[in-house]
Amino acid sequence: MQPSHRVLLALVASFMVGLRSVACFSQGGLTTNLVAGKCSTGTLPRCGQHTVYKHANPLRCRSRLLFWQNLVCTEESGLERRGGKSLHVYAFVTMVGWGKNTLLNELSSLDATSCKEHFGSSIPPVILESDEIGKDKFWPVVEKTIKDGDDDLDHLILNKNFPPNSWKGTVKRLKRVCEEKQRNLCIHAIFPKSVGSERNAFSLFDCATCLYSVKNRQEHPNLSSSANNIPEVVSLFYKLYHVPGGRKEFLNNLRNNFTESVIEVDWIKSECMVSTSQDLDRKMEKLFWVTRKINRAKKENQNEIPDDLRSELDAVVVDIFDSQTNIQMFETCRLEPSRVLQSFLENLPRST
């Protein structure tokens, strides 16, 4: 081989090694995945010998770098960083009517000792309520909260639903403001446990339970029992979690495209976490069929819903909750709020 060829091959090899070092940085036996060739704060984290969060998949070098994947380091690594430490942001990957407010009301009752035990700080997490702030003002308030926050801001809970169509924009917004603040971003997805279905992350029973809850809640800024579009909204949210391959595939997508730190939370009693009856399945499928017809009609009639379709939809909803037995089932299938909080706290990611 001619000397010029050997030099060229050496340059190519050096370039390929450089590319791999951009994708992965290993220190102390822990490999940390980087995003688009750089850490979210622009500097390399020192994760030391600590294990990445217990419930997060270990971050490894991959043949294809996932641009939207988040950097998840231990709390210790955040404390060692120059210019700031880790900001833990919690996002609800849930359906409307799941019970975010109920969980957060329980969480707000924790004392300083409990906060220290579960969050590593006696200062409670900051909670931002989307419905109270308003849709158009929510993200400006989130960004301002992070920018104005000092080192005491360790945990930020976003009280808002984050279905798959929101993941890309959410990560982009949070990364941008954390980079400006020189904070290491750690996103955690709060994800309700479910048996799921062949085509959805949640079961039809989950959807019916959420529908029942929304229909019967008295006070809510956007969607209380007095709203006339409850079935359409609940159906829409359920469809947002549709994925071929069901819950297992959805979890893969969640970890690949939003965050690897997934907090699965119990909310349905174990005896109720079974496949729904064929009768309820049929009624729920009819609900989806009617809401699809309504959506088509709204496009054709400038958002006006024909009276016959509205009557048909109302009849379907009545049929779903057609007996006292069904009503009793939906009223008692949920865990007590304290049990839901316990499940959330027990499954919080912790460094070891």
mmCIF file with all atom_site columns, C-alpha atoms in Angstrom, residues 26-31 45-53 73-77 351-352:
data_model
loop_
_atom_site.group_PDB
_atom_site.id
_atom_site.type_symbol
_atom_site.label_atom_id
_atom_site.label_alt_id
_atom_site.label_comp_id
_atom_site.label_asym_id
_atom_site.label_entity_id
_atom_site.label_seq_id
_atom_site.pdbx_PDB_ins_code
_atom_site.Cartn_x
_atom_site.Cartn_y
_atom_site.Cartn_z
_atom_site.occupancy
_atom_site.B_iso_or_equiv
_atom_site.pdbx_formal_charge
_atom_site.auth_seq_id
_atom_site.auth_comp_id
_atom_site.auth_asym_id
_atom_site.auth_atom_id
_atom_site.pdbx_PDB_model_num
ATOM 1  C CA . SER A 1 26  ? -17.781 7.028  29.076 1.00 0.00 ? 26  SER A CA 1
ATOM 2  C CA . GLN A 1 27  ? -16.393 7.882  32.479 1.00 0.00 ? 27  GLN A CA 1
ATOM 3  C CA . GLY A 1 28  ? -15.967 5.653  35.511 1.00 0.00 ? 28  GLY A CA 1
ATOM 4  C CA . GLY A 1 29  ? -17.671 2.727  33.766 1.00 0.00 ? 29  GLY A CA 1
ATOM 5  C CA . LEU A 1 30  ? -20.908 4.630  33.072 1.00 0.00 ? 30  LEU A CA 1
ATOM 6  C CA . THR A 1 31  ? -21.809 5.476  29.509 1.00 0.00 ? 31  THR A CA 1
ATOM 7  C CA . PRO A 1 45  ? -21.641 15.499 32.827 1.00 0.00 ? 45  PRO A CA 1
ATOM 8  C CA . ARG A 1 46  ? -19.631 13.674 35.436 1.00 0.00 ? 46  ARG A CA 1
ATOM 9  C CA . CYS A 1 47  ? -21.817 10.744 36.310 1.00 0.00 ? 47  CYS A CA 1
ATOM 10 C CA . GLY A 1 48  ? -19.061 8.947  38.212 1.00 0.00 ? 48  GLY A CA 1
ATOM 11 C CA . GLN A 1 49  ? -19.721 5.422  39.435 1.00 0.00 ? 49  GLN A CA 1
ATOM 12 C CA . HIS A 1 50  ? -23.397 5.940  40.231 1.00 0.00 ? 50  HIS A CA 1
ATOM 13 C CA . THR A 1 51  ? -26.109 3.924  38.534 1.00 0.00 ? 51  THR A CA 1
ATOM 14 C CA . VAL A 1 52  ? -28.610 5.719  36.347 1.00 0.00 ? 52  VAL A CA 1
ATOM 15 C CA . TYR A 1 53  ? -32.155 5.836  37.767 1.00 0.00 ? 53  TYR A CA 1
ATOM 16 C CA . CYS A 1 73  ? -27.939 11.463 35.204 1.00 0.00 ? 73  CYS A CA 1
ATOM 17 C CA . THR A 1 74  ? -27.932 10.859 38.912 1.00 0.00 ? 74  THR A CA 1
ATOM 18 C CA . GLU A 1 75  ? -28.586 13.598 41.421 1.00 0.00 ? 75  GLU A CA 1
ATOM 19 C CA . GLU A 1 76  ? -24.935 13.372 42.466 1.00 0.00 ? 76  GLU A CA 1
ATOM 20 C CA . SER A 1 77  ? -23.755 14.157 38.948 1.00 0.00 ? 77  SER A CA 1
ATOM 21 C CA . SER A 1 351 ? -29.835 6.996  42.354 1.00 0.00 ? 351 SER A CA 1
ATOM 22 C CA . THR A 1 352 ? -28.125 4.081  44.066 1.00 0.00 ? 352 THR A CA 1
#
